[in-house]
mmCIF file of N, CA and C in Angstrom:
data_model
loop_
_atom_site.group_PDB
_atom_site.id
_atom_site.type_symbol
_atom_site.label_atom_id
_atom_site.label_comp_id
_atom_site.label_asym_id
_atom_site.label_seq_id
_atom_site.Cartn_x
_atom_site.Cartn_y
_atom_site.Cartn_z
ATOM 1 N N MET A 3 -20.152 -6.504 4.135
ATOM 2 C CA MET A 3 -19.422 -7.407 5.013
ATOM 3 C C MET A 3 -20.314 -7.692 6.212
ATOM 4 N N GLN A 4 -20.764 -8.923 6.328
ATOM 5 C CA GLN A 4 -21.659 -9.297 7.412
ATOM 6 C C GLN A 4 -21.025 -10.293 8.383
ATOM 7 N N ASP A 5 -19.798 -10.713 8.147
ATOM 8 C CA ASP A 5 -19.153 -11.705 9.001
ATOM 9 C C ASP A 5 -18.481 -10.999 10.170
ATOM 10 N N SER A 6 -19.307 -10.567 11.115
ATOM 11 C CA SER A 6 -18.776 -9.799 12.240
ATOM 12 C C SER A 6 -17.987 -10.643 13.232
ATOM 13 N N VAL A 7 -18.102 -11.957 13.117
ATOM 14 C CA VAL A 7 -17.330 -12.834 14.008
ATOM 15 C C VAL A 7 -15.878 -12.893 13.545
ATOM 16 N N ASN A 8 -15.668 -13.157 12.260
ATOM 17 C CA ASN A 8 -14.307 -13.283 11.745
ATOM 18 C C ASN A 8 -13.673 -11.949 11.361
ATOM 19 N N TYR A 9 -14.498 -10.961 11.062
ATOM 20 C CA TYR A 9 -14.001 -9.655 10.608
ATOM 21 C C TYR A 9 -14.726 -8.516 11.331
ATOM 22 N N PRO A 10 -14.580 -8.445 12.651
ATOM 23 C CA PRO A 10 -15.350 -7.436 13.395
ATOM 24 C C PRO A 10 -14.982 -5.993 13.033
ATOM 25 N N ALA A 11 -13.719 -5.705 12.833
ATOM 26 C CA ALA A 11 -13.307 -4.340 12.504
ATOM 27 C C ALA A 11 -13.791 -3.959 11.106
ATOM 28 N N THR A 12 -13.635 -4.864 10.160
ATOM 29 C CA THR A 12 -14.087 -4.602 8.792
ATOM 30 C C THR A 12 -15.598 -4.406 8.758
ATOM 31 N N THR A 13 -16.328 -5.233 9.485
ATOM 32 C CA THR A 13 -17.778 -5.112 9.536
ATOM 33 C C THR A 13 -18.190 -3.774 10.148
ATOM 34 N N ALA A 14 -17.545 -3.394 11.241
ATOM 35 C CA ALA A 14 -17.862 -2.114 11.888
ATOM 36 C C ALA A 14 -17.562 -0.949 10.950
ATOM 37 N N LEU A 15 -16.429 -0.999 10.271
ATOM 38 C CA LEU A 15 -16.056 0.063 9.331
ATOM 39 C C LEU A 15 -17.053 0.135 8.178
ATOM 40 N N TRP A 16 -17.408 -0.999 7.632
ATOM 41 C CA TRP A 16 -18.359 -1.043 6.521
ATOM 42 C C TRP A 16 -19.710 -0.472 6.944
ATOM 43 N N ARG A 17 -20.203 -0.889 8.104
ATOM 44 C CA ARG A 17 -21.501 -0.400 8.581
ATOM 45 C C ARG A 17 -21.473 1.109 8.824
ATOM 46 N N MET A 18 -20.393 1.573 9.413
ATOM 47 C CA MET A 18 -20.271 2.998 9.713
ATOM 48 C C MET A 18 -20.230 3.820 8.424
ATOM 49 N N THR A 19 -19.368 3.443 7.485
ATOM 50 C CA THR A 19 -19.249 4.221 6.251
ATOM 51 C C THR A 19 -20.515 4.115 5.411
ATOM 52 N N SER A 20 -21.134 2.951 5.400
ATOM 53 C CA SER A 20 -22.372 2.769 4.647
ATOM 54 C C SER A 20 -23.489 3.639 5.227
ATOM 55 N N GLY A 21 -23.612 3.644 6.543
ATOM 56 C CA GLY A 21 -24.629 4.452 7.200
ATOM 57 C C GLY A 21 -24.401 5.942 6.983
ATOM 58 N N TYR A 22 -23.153 6.356 7.090
ATOM 59 C CA TYR A 22 -22.825 7.769 6.887
ATOM 60 C C TYR A 22 -23.146 8.192 5.453
ATOM 61 N N ARG A 23 -22.703 7.398 4.484
ATOM 62 C CA ARG A 23 -22.945 7.738 3.075
ATOM 63 C C ARG A 23 -24.441 7.774 2.773
ATOM 64 N N SER A 24 -25.199 6.834 3.339
ATOM 65 C CA SER A 24 -26.650 6.829 3.118
ATOM 66 C C SER A 24 -27.283 8.110 3.638
ATOM 67 N N LEU A 25 -26.936 8.495 4.849
ATOM 68 C CA LEU A 25 -27.470 9.718 5.450
ATOM 69 C C LEU A 25 -27.114 10.945 4.622
ATOM 70 N N VAL A 26 -25.832 11.091 4.309
ATOM 71 C CA VAL A 26 -25.358 12.284 3.605
ATOM 72 C C VAL A 26 -25.858 12.312 2.168
ATOM 73 N N THR A 27 -25.792 11.192 1.473
ATOM 74 C CA THR A 27 -26.208 11.155 0.068
ATOM 75 C C THR A 27 -27.675 11.522 -0.078
ATOM 76 N N LYS A 28 -28.515 11.007 0.782
ATOM 77 C CA LYS A 28 -29.945 11.315 0.737
ATOM 78 C C LYS A 28 -30.163 12.824 0.872
ATOM 79 N N GLN A 29 -29.499 13.434 1.820
ATOM 80 C CA GLN A 29 -29.678 14.872 2.051
ATOM 81 C C GLN A 29 -29.054 15.713 0.938
ATOM 82 N N LEU A 30 -27.912 15.281 0.416
ATOM 83 C CA LEU A 30 -27.273 16.024 -0.671
ATOM 84 C C LEU A 30 -28.136 16.011 -1.925
ATOM 85 N N ARG A 31 -28.749 14.882 -2.203
ATOM 86 C CA ARG A 31 -29.616 14.788 -3.388
ATOM 87 C C ARG A 31 -30.778 15.764 -3.300
ATOM 88 N N GLN A 32 -31.228 16.042 -2.084
ATOM 89 C CA GLN A 32 -32.336 16.982 -1.906
ATOM 90 C C GLN A 32 -31.951 18.403 -2.316
ATOM 91 N N VAL A 33 -30.655 18.710 -2.319
ATOM 92 C CA VAL A 33 -30.201 20.042 -2.777
ATOM 93 C C VAL A 33 -29.503 19.952 -4.132
ATOM 94 N N GLY A 34 -29.644 18.793 -4.807
ATOM 95 C CA GLY A 34 -29.133 18.640 -6.165
ATOM 96 C C GLY A 34 -27.650 18.348 -6.283
ATOM 97 N N ILE A 35 -27.058 17.825 -5.230
ATOM 98 C CA ILE A 35 -25.620 17.528 -5.214
ATOM 99 C C ILE A 35 -25.415 16.023 -5.196
ATOM 100 N N TYR A 36 -24.420 15.573 -5.951
ATOM 101 C CA TYR A 36 -24.079 14.153 -6.017
ATOM 102 C C TYR A 36 -22.800 13.890 -5.234
ATOM 103 N N PRO A 37 -22.618 12.653 -4.748
ATOM 104 C CA PRO A 37 -21.441 12.327 -3.952
ATOM 105 C C PRO A 37 -20.135 12.774 -4.621
ATOM 106 N N GLY A 38 -19.291 13.399 -3.838
ATOM 107 C CA GLY A 38 -18.008 13.916 -4.315
ATOM 108 C C GLY A 38 -18.055 15.406 -4.597
ATOM 109 N N GLN A 39 -19.205 15.884 -5.064
ATOM 110 C CA GLN A 39 -19.337 17.314 -5.348
ATOM 111 C C GLN A 39 -19.317 18.134 -4.061
ATOM 112 N N GLU A 40 -19.821 17.567 -2.981
ATOM 113 C CA GLU A 40 -19.884 18.306 -1.719
ATOM 114 C C GLU A 40 -18.504 18.734 -1.242
ATOM 115 N N ASN A 41 -17.514 17.893 -1.481
ATOM 116 C CA ASN A 41 -16.163 18.212 -1.016
ATOM 117 C C ASN A 41 -15.605 19.441 -1.735
ATOM 118 N N VAL A 42 -15.838 19.523 -3.025
ATOM 119 C CA VAL A 42 -15.370 20.673 -3.802
ATOM 120 C C VAL A 42 -16.078 21.936 -3.331
ATOM 121 N N LEU A 43 -17.388 21.859 -3.163
ATOM 122 C CA LEU A 43 -18.155 23.029 -2.739
ATOM 123 C C LEU A 43 -17.693 23.543 -1.375
ATOM 124 N N VAL A 44 -17.477 22.643 -0.437
ATOM 125 C CA VAL A 44 -17.062 23.061 0.905
ATOM 126 C C VAL A 44 -15.644 23.635 0.891
ATOM 127 N N GLU A 45 -14.750 23.044 0.118
ATOM 128 C CA GLU A 45 -13.394 23.609 0.013
ATOM 129 C C GLU A 45 -13.442 25.034 -0.535
ATOM 130 N N LEU A 46 -14.246 25.245 -1.561
ATOM 131 C CA LEU A 46 -14.361 26.586 -2.146
ATOM 132 C C LEU A 46 -15.042 27.548 -1.175
ATOM 133 N N LEU A 47 -16.013 27.064 -0.429
ATOM 134 C CA LEU A 47 -16.676 27.893 0.578
ATOM 135 C C LEU A 47 -15.685 28.311 1.658
ATOM 136 N N ASN A 48 -14.865 27.377 2.099
ATOM 137 C CA ASN A 48 -13.921 27.647 3.188
ATOM 138 C C ASN A 48 -12.707 28.464 2.763
ATOM 139 N N TYR A 49 -12.240 28.271 1.520
ATOM 140 C CA TYR A 49 -10.963 28.856 1.122
ATOM 141 C C TYR A 49 -11.047 29.812 -0.061
ATOM 142 N N GLY A 50 -12.235 29.959 -0.646
ATOM 143 C CA GLY A 50 -12.375 30.857 -1.790
ATOM 144 C C GLY A 50 -11.831 30.214 -3.052
ATOM 145 N N GLU A 51 -11.494 31.040 -4.008
ATOM 146 C CA GLU A 51 -11.009 30.566 -5.304
ATOM 147 C C GLU A 51 -9.776 29.684 -5.151
ATOM 148 N N LEU A 52 -9.828 28.519 -5.804
ATOM 149 C CA LEU A 52 -8.721 27.560 -5.765
ATOM 150 C C LEU A 52 -8.459 27.041 -7.170
ATOM 151 N N SER A 53 -7.215 26.662 -7.417
ATOM 152 C CA SER A 53 -6.915 26.018 -8.695
ATOM 153 C C SER A 53 -7.378 24.571 -8.641
ATOM 154 N N GLN A 54 -7.570 23.985 -9.812
ATOM 155 C CA GLN A 54 -7.935 22.565 -9.846
ATOM 156 C C GLN A 54 -6.839 21.730 -9.197
ATOM 157 N N ASN A 55 -5.588 22.106 -9.389
ATOM 158 C CA ASN A 55 -4.488 21.363 -8.761
ATOM 159 C C ASN A 55 -4.562 21.447 -7.240
ATOM 160 N N ASP A 56 -4.934 22.617 -6.708
ATOM 161 C CA ASP A 56 -5.105 22.742 -5.258
ATOM 162 C C ASP A 56 -6.214 21.807 -4.769
ATOM 163 N N LEU A 57 -7.298 21.746 -5.529
ATOM 164 C CA LEU A 57 -8.397 20.847 -5.149
ATOM 165 C C LEU A 57 -7.950 19.385 -5.165
ATOM 166 N N VAL A 58 -7.164 19.006 -6.158
ATOM 167 C CA VAL A 58 -6.619 17.639 -6.233
ATOM 168 C C VAL A 58 -5.839 17.325 -4.961
ATOM 169 N N LYS A 59 -4.964 18.245 -4.562
ATOM 170 C CA LYS A 59 -4.124 18.025 -3.373
ATOM 171 C C LYS A 59 -4.942 18.015 -2.090
ATOM 172 N N ARG A 60 -5.851 18.959 -1.958
ATOM 173 C CA ARG A 60 -6.636 19.077 -0.729
ATOM 174 C C ARG A 60 -7.587 17.907 -0.536
ATOM 175 N N LEU A 61 -8.159 17.415 -1.619
ATOM 176 C CA LEU A 61 -9.160 16.357 -1.528
ATOM 177 C C LEU A 61 -8.598 14.962 -1.761
ATOM 178 N N VAL A 62 -7.310 14.905 -2.109
ATOM 179 C CA VAL A 62 -6.609 13.640 -2.319
ATOM 180 C C VAL A 62 -7.369 12.759 -3.319
ATOM 181 N N VAL A 63 -7.600 13.327 -4.489
ATOM 182 C CA VAL A 63 -8.220 12.607 -5.600
ATOM 183 C C VAL A 63 -7.394 12.880 -6.853
ATOM 184 N N ASN A 64 -7.646 12.141 -7.914
ATOM 185 C CA ASN A 64 -6.861 12.374 -9.121
ATOM 186 C C ASN A 64 -7.421 13.542 -9.931
ATOM 187 N N HIS A 65 -6.604 14.043 -10.826
ATOM 188 C CA HIS A 65 -6.950 15.237 -11.588
ATOM 189 C C HIS A 65 -8.197 15.025 -12.447
ATOM 190 N N SER A 66 -8.346 13.844 -13.038
ATOM 191 C CA SER A 66 -9.511 13.606 -13.893
ATOM 192 C C SER A 66 -10.808 13.651 -13.085
ATOM 193 N N THR A 67 -10.761 13.197 -11.835
ATOM 194 C CA THR A 67 -11.944 13.255 -10.973
ATOM 195 C C THR A 67 -12.341 14.703 -10.709
ATOM 196 N N ILE A 68 -11.355 15.539 -10.393
ATOM 197 C CA ILE A 68 -11.641 16.957 -10.145
ATOM 198 C C ILE A 68 -12.142 17.628 -11.409
ATOM 199 N N ALA A 69 -11.506 17.351 -12.532
ATOM 200 C CA ALA A 69 -11.917 17.977 -13.797
ATOM 201 C C ALA A 69 -13.375 17.628 -14.114
ATOM 202 N N LYS A 70 -13.732 16.380 -13.932
ATOM 203 C CA LYS A 70 -15.098 15.928 -14.203
ATOM 204 C C LYS A 70 -16.088 16.564 -13.227
ATOM 205 N N THR A 71 -15.732 16.593 -11.950
ATOM 206 C CA THR A 71 -16.603 17.182 -10.931
ATOM 207 C C THR A 71 -16.793 18.670 -11.182
ATOM 208 N N VAL A 72 -15.707 19.374 -11.460
ATOM 209 C CA VAL A 72 -15.790 20.806 -11.727
ATOM 210 C C VAL A 72 -16.649 21.066 -12.958
ATOM 211 N N SER A 73 -16.466 20.269 -13.996
ATOM 212 C CA SER A 73 -17.263 20.427 -15.211
ATOM 213 C C SER A 73 -18.753 20.278 -14.913
ATOM 214 N N ARG A 74 -19.108 19.306 -14.097
ATOM 215 C CA ARG A 74 -20.517 19.110 -13.733
ATOM 216 C C ARG A 74 -21.040 20.263 -12.890
ATOM 217 N N LEU A 75 -20.211 20.772 -11.996
ATOM 218 C CA LEU A 75 -20.625 21.900 -11.167
ATOM 219 C C LEU A 75 -20.770 23.181 -11.990
ATOM 220 N N VAL A 76 -19.923 23.339 -13.010
ATOM 221 C CA VAL A 76 -20.057 24.474 -13.933
ATOM 222 C C VAL A 76 -21.384 24.356 -14.677
ATOM 223 N N SER A 77 -21.682 23.164 -15.184
ATOM 224 C CA SER A 77 -22.942 22.930 -15.912
ATOM 225 C C SER A 77 -24.159 23.192 -15.032
ATOM 226 N N SER A 78 -24.018 22.942 -13.737
ATOM 227 C CA SER A 78 -25.111 23.176 -12.786
ATOM 228 C C SER A 78 -25.206 24.636 -12.358
ATOM 229 N N GLY A 79 -24.230 25.438 -12.763
ATOM 230 C CA GLY A 79 -24.238 26.853 -12.395
ATOM 231 C C GLY A 79 -23.753 27.134 -10.986
ATOM 232 N N LEU A 80 -23.062 26.167 -10.379
ATOM 233 C CA LEU A 80 -22.613 26.327 -8.995
ATOM 234 C C LEU A 80 -21.194 26.852 -8.869
ATOM 235 N N VAL A 81 -20.372 26.617 -9.884
ATOM 236 C CA VAL A 81 -19.009 27.148 -9.886
ATOM 237 C C VAL A 81 -18.714 27.742 -11.262
ATOM 238 N N SER A 82 -17.708 28.582 -11.276
ATOM 239 C CA SER A 82 -17.212 29.117 -12.545
ATOM 240 C C SER A 82 -15.711 28.894 -12.581
ATOM 241 N N THR A 83 -15.171 28.874 -13.773
ATOM 242 C CA THR A 83 -13.729 28.691 -13.938
ATOM 243 C C THR A 83 -13.170 29.814 -14.799
ATOM 244 N N VAL A 84 -11.923 30.184 -14.520
ATOM 245 C CA VAL A 84 -11.180 31.138 -15.338
ATOM 246 C C VAL A 84 -9.732 30.678 -15.382
ATOM 247 N N LYS A 85 -9.042 31.055 -16.429
ATOM 248 C CA LYS A 85 -7.607 30.779 -16.496
ATOM 249 C C LYS A 85 -6.891 31.815 -15.643
ATOM 250 N N SER A 86 -5.856 31.408 -14.966
ATOM 251 C CA SER A 86 -5.073 32.297 -14.130
ATOM 252 C C SER A 86 -4.392 33.359 -14.986
ATOM 253 N N ALA A 87 -4.445 34.601 -14.539
ATOM 254 C CA ALA A 87 -3.771 35.694 -15.252
ATOM 255 C C ALA A 87 -2.252 35.511 -15.172
ATOM 256 N N ALA A 88 -1.786 34.946 -14.065
ATOM 257 C CA ALA A 88 -0.352 34.754 -13.863
ATOM 258 C C ALA A 88 0.193 33.584 -14.671
ATOM 259 N N ASP A 89 -0.637 32.546 -14.864
ATOM 260 C CA ASP A 89 -0.209 31.347 -15.585
ATOM 261 C C ASP A 89 -1.420 30.741 -16.269
ATOM 262 N N GLY A 90 -1.540 30.940 -17.543
ATOM 263 C CA GLY A 90 -2.690 30.498 -18.316
ATOM 264 C C GLY A 90 -2.919 28.999 -18.324
ATOM 265 N N ARG A 91 -1.962 28.228 -17.833
ATOM 266 C CA ARG A 91 -2.140 26.774 -17.751
ATOM 267 C C ARG A 91 -2.974 26.374 -16.541
ATOM 268 N N ILE A 92 -3.126 27.306 -15.607
ATOM 269 C CA ILE A 92 -3.830 27.023 -14.354
ATOM 270 C C ILE A 92 -5.287 27.451 -14.463
ATOM 271 N N THR A 93 -6.189 26.532 -14.115
ATOM 272 C CA THR A 93 -7.621 26.826 -14.087
ATOM 273 C C THR A 93 -8.036 27.090 -12.651
ATOM 274 N N LEU A 94 -8.612 28.276 -12.439
ATOM 275 C CA LEU A 94 -9.088 28.660 -11.117
ATOM 276 C C LEU A 94 -10.589 28.409 -11.032
ATOM 277 N N VAL A 95 -11.022 27.915 -9.893
ATOM 278 C CA VAL A 95 -12.421 27.554 -9.681
ATOM 279 C C VAL A 95 -12.956 28.391 -8.522
ATOM 280 N N SER A 96 -14.160 28.932 -8.698
ATOM 281 C CA SER A 96 -14.790 29.690 -7.614
ATOM 282 C C SER A 96 -16.295 29.436 -7.623
ATOM 283 N N LEU A 97 -16.916 29.697 -6.482
ATOM 284 C CA LEU A 97 -18.357 29.535 -6.354
ATOM 285 C C LEU A 97 -19.084 30.685 -7.030
ATOM 286 N N THR A 98 -20.190 30.373 -7.686
ATOM 287 C CA THR A 98 -21.093 31.407 -8.184
ATOM 288 C C THR A 98 -21.986 31.824 -7.011
ATOM 289 N N ASP A 99 -22.857 32.797 -7.234
ATOM 290 C CA ASP A 99 -23.791 33.191 -6.178
ATOM 291 C C ASP A 99 -24.664 32.012 -5.760
ATOM 292 N N GLN A 100 -25.178 31.269 -6.744
ATOM 293 C CA GLN A 100 -25.978 30.084 -6.420
ATOM 294 C C GLN A 100 -25.117 29.025 -5.741
ATOM 295 N N GLY A 101 -23.858 28.922 -6.148
ATOM 296 C CA GLY A 101 -22.934 27.983 -5.527
ATOM 297 C C GLY A 101 -22.694 28.308 -4.058
ATOM 298 N N GLN A 102 -22.640 29.594 -3.732
ATOM 299 C CA GLN A 102 -22.477 30.010 -2.328
ATOM 300 C C GLN A 102 -23.654 29.514 -1.492
ATOM 301 N N ILE A 103 -24.863 29.688 -2.029
ATOM 302 C CA ILE A 103 -26.075 29.266 -1.317
ATOM 303 C C ILE A 103 -26.071 27.751 -1.143
ATOM 304 N N THR A 104 -25.781 27.034 -2.218
ATOM 305 C CA THR A 104 -25.778 25.571 -2.168
ATOM 306 C C THR A 104 -24.665 25.062 -1.254
ATOM 307 N N ALA A 105 -23.490 25.687 -1.317
ATOM 308 C CA ALA A 105 -22.377 25.269 -0.462
ATOM 309 C C ALA A 105 -22.718 25.458 1.018
ATOM 310 N N GLN A 106 -23.452 26.510 1.345
ATOM 311 C CA GLN A 106 -23.896 26.711 2.738
ATOM 312 C C GLN A 106 -24.851 25.592 3.154
ATOM 313 N N GLN A 107 -25.744 25.191 2.241
ATOM 314 C CA GLN A 107 -26.662 24.082 2.530
ATOM 315 C C GLN A 107 -25.876 22.785 2.733
ATOM 316 N N VAL A 108 -24.882 22.568 1.885
ATOM 317 C CA VAL A 108 -24.040 21.374 2.003
ATOM 318 C C VAL A 108 -23.304 21.379 3.335
ATOM 319 N N LYS A 109 -22.776 22.525 3.722
ATOM 320 C CA LYS A 109 -22.067 22.633 4.996
ATOM 321 C C LYS A 109 -23.001 22.277 6.157
ATOM 322 N N GLN A 110 -24.242 22.737 6.102
ATOM 323 C CA GLN A 110 -25.202 22.399 7.153
ATOM 324 C C GLN A 110 -25.474 20.894 7.187
ATOM 325 N N ILE A 111 -25.571 20.283 6.019
ATOM 326 C CA ILE A 111 -25.779 18.830 5.942
ATOM 327 C C ILE A 111 -24.591 18.100 6.573
ATOM 328 N N LEU A 112 -23.383 18.514 6.230
ATOM 329 C CA LEU A 112 -22.191 17.853 6.760
ATOM 330 C C LEU A 112 -22.024 18.125 8.252
ATOM 331 N N ASP A 113 -22.362 19.333 8.710
ATOM 332 C CA ASP A 113 -22.314 19.634 10.146
ATOM 333 C C ASP A 113 -23.280 18.728 10.912
ATOM 334 N N HIS A 114 -24.481 18.555 10.357
ATOM 335 C CA HIS A 114 -25.477 17.688 11.001
ATOM 336 C C HIS A 114 -24.982 16.231 11.020
ATOM 337 N N ALA A 115 -24.415 15.783 9.910
ATOM 338 C CA ALA A 115 -23.898 14.410 9.839
ATOM 339 C C ALA A 115 -22.779 14.210 10.861
ATOM 340 N N GLU A 116 -21.919 15.214 10.998
ATOM 341 C CA GLU A 116 -20.819 15.127 11.972
ATOM 342 C C GLU A 116 -21.368 14.999 13.388
ATOM 343 N N SER A 117 -22.363 15.805 13.728
ATOM 344 C CA SER A 117 -22.917 15.727 15.080
ATOM 345 C C SER A 117 -23.662 14.408 15.294
ATOM 346 N N THR A 118 -24.332 13.911 14.256
ATOM 347 C CA THR A 118 -25.011 12.617 14.348
ATOM 348 C C THR A 118 -23.993 11.505 14.570
ATOM 349 N N LEU A 119 -22.915 11.555 13.826
ATOM 350 C CA LEU A 119 -21.850 10.557 13.915
ATOM 351 C C LEU A 119 -21.245 10.489 15.317
ATOM 352 N N LEU A 120 -21.103 11.643 15.956
ATOM 353 C CA LEU A 120 -20.424 11.698 17.253
ATOM 354 C C LEU A 120 -21.368 11.686 18.449
ATOM 355 N N ARG A 121 -22.677 11.643 18.175
ATOM 356 C CA ARG A 121 -23.670 11.676 19.257
ATOM 357 C C ARG A 121 -23.414 10.552 20.257
ATOM 358 N N GLY A 122 -23.446 10.907 21.526
ATOM 359 C CA GLY A 122 -23.289 9.915 22.583
ATOM 360 C C GLY A 122 -21.847 9.614 22.945
ATOM 361 N N LEU A 123 -20.898 10.221 22.246
ATOM 362 C CA LEU A 123 -19.483 10.007 22.566
ATOM 363 C C LEU A 123 -18.961 11.181 23.384
ATOM 364 N N SER A 124 -18.214 10.881 24.424
ATOM 365 C CA SER A 124 -17.587 11.947 25.214
ATOM 366 C C SER A 124 -16.513 12.631 24.369
ATOM 367 N N GLN A 125 -16.038 13.775 24.833
ATOM 368 C CA GLN A 125 -14.964 14.473 24.120
ATOM 369 C C GLN A 125 -13.736 13.574 23.982
ATOM 370 N N ASN A 126 -13.402 12.841 25.041
ATOM 371 C CA ASN A 126 -12.257 11.919 24.984
ATOM 372 C C ASN A 126 -12.491 10.806 23.969
ATOM 373 N N ASP A 127 -13.703 10.260 23.950
ATOM 374 C CA ASP A 127 -14.029 9.215 22.979
ATOM 375 C C ASP A 127 -13.966 9.755 21.553
ATOM 376 N N GLN A 128 -14.433 10.977 21.352
ATOM 377 C CA GLN A 128 -14.378 11.594 20.026
ATOM 378 C C GLN A 128 -12.933 11.740 19.564
ATOM 379 N N GLU A 129 -12.075 12.211 20.446
ATOM 380 C CA GLU A 129 -10.665 12.379 20.105
ATOM 381 C C GLU A 129 -10.007 11.029 19.834
ATOM 382 N N ALA A 130 -10.345 10.032 20.639
ATOM 383 C CA ALA A 130 -9.792 8.686 20.431
ATOM 384 C C ALA A 130 -10.281 8.108 19.105
ATOM 385 N N PHE A 131 -11.566 8.315 18.799
ATOM 386 C CA PHE A 131 -12.124 7.832 17.535
ATOM 387 C C PHE A 131 -11.384 8.448 16.352
ATOM 388 N N VAL A 132 -11.210 9.753 16.369
ATOM 389 C CA VAL A 132 -10.525 10.440 15.262
ATOM 390 C C VAL A 132 -9.093 9.935 15.139
ATOM 391 N N SER A 133 -8.421 9.766 16.258
ATOM 392 C CA SER A 133 -7.045 9.264 16.240
ATOM 393 C C SER A 133 -6.980 7.854 15.643
ATOM 394 N N MET A 134 -7.874 6.987 16.080
ATOM 395 C CA MET A 134 -7.897 5.613 15.548
ATOM 396 C C MET A 134 -8.266 5.598 14.069
ATOM 397 N N ALA A 135 -9.248 6.399 13.690
ATOM 398 C CA ALA A 135 -9.659 6.452 12.281
ATOM 399 C C ALA A 135 -8.511 6.939 11.406
ATOM 400 N N ASN A 136 -7.769 7.938 11.877
ATOM 401 C CA ASN A 136 -6.610 8.420 11.120
ATOM 402 C C ASN A 136 -5.538 7.349 10.994
ATOM 403 N N GLN A 137 -5.319 6.590 12.057
ATOM 404 C CA GLN A 137 -4.335 5.507 12.003
ATOM 405 C C GLN A 137 -4.771 4.419 11.027
ATOM 406 N N ILE A 138 -6.041 4.057 11.072
ATOM 407 C CA ILE A 138 -6.572 3.043 10.153
ATOM 408 C C ILE A 138 -6.435 3.530 8.714
ATOM 409 N N SER A 139 -6.785 4.780 8.478
ATOM 410 C CA SER A 139 -6.663 5.357 7.143
ATOM 411 C C SER A 139 -5.221 5.313 6.664
ATOM 412 N N SER A 140 -4.301 5.656 7.537
ATOM 413 C CA SER A 140 -2.877 5.610 7.192
ATOM 414 C C SER A 140 -2.433 4.182 6.878
ATOM 415 N N ASN A 141 -2.869 3.230 7.690
ATOM 416 C CA ASN A 141 -2.525 1.822 7.450
ATOM 417 C C ASN A 141 -3.002 1.369 6.067
ATOM 418 N N LEU A 142 -4.254 1.694 5.756
ATOM 419 C CA LEU A 142 -4.828 1.270 4.477
ATOM 420 C C LEU A 142 -4.141 1.959 3.307
ATOM 421 N N SER A 143 -3.875 3.252 3.453
ATOM 422 C CA SER A 143 -3.223 4.004 2.386
ATOM 423 C C SER A 143 -1.813 3.482 2.125
ATOM 424 N N THR A 144 -1.084 3.239 3.201
ATOM 425 C CA THR A 144 0.284 2.723 3.054
ATOM 426 C C THR A 144 0.283 1.373 2.351
ATOM 427 N N GLU A 145 -0.625 0.503 2.760
ATOM 428 C CA GLU A 145 -0.711 -0.831 2.156
ATOM 429 C C GLU A 145 -1.137 -0.738 0.693
ATOM 430 N N ALA A 146 -2.104 0.104 0.411
ATOM 431 C CA ALA A 146 -2.603 0.248 -0.957
ATOM 432 C C ALA A 146 -1.539 0.809 -1.896
ATOM 433 N N ASN A 147 -0.682 1.664 -1.357
ATOM 434 C CA ASN A 147 0.365 2.267 -2.169
ATOM 435 C C ASN A 147 1.659 1.465 -2.168
ATOM 436 N N GLY A 148 1.622 0.298 -1.528
ATOM 437 C CA GLY A 148 2.760 -0.611 -1.546
ATOM 438 C C GLY A 148 3.975 -0.101 -0.817
ATOM 439 N N LYS A 149 3.763 0.640 0.239
ATOM 440 C CA LYS A 149 4.909 1.184 0.984
ATOM 441 C C LYS A 149 5.137 0.441 2.263
#
């Protein structure tokens, strides 16, 4: 979106998200991670073993996306899966030793991206930005879901 005269908010949003994804994707590829996988790794790093359903809810993605991502992470040796002893229908996902190391690297990449994103903004501006971004996200989600 380059029509910043007629669509200034859309252009700003597009530039911001494009720049962020470029920065993060480049760094994630250097540690062998593809877009979307970082979210699963960080959730597991922060919260430990989680079911695939928990990951679906926490990351607000569909089940097939999580299943595919988890399968790729298993193939990469970064996560392992087991069936729940309490309910065999539930698949639990956890980081392997290599997954712990990679997840720490991913966390550092995301921490750096966060500080880069907020550089030059006062604490008040940062809080206002987050508040506005959450409102915009809510507006888009509500409209997309027809509510």
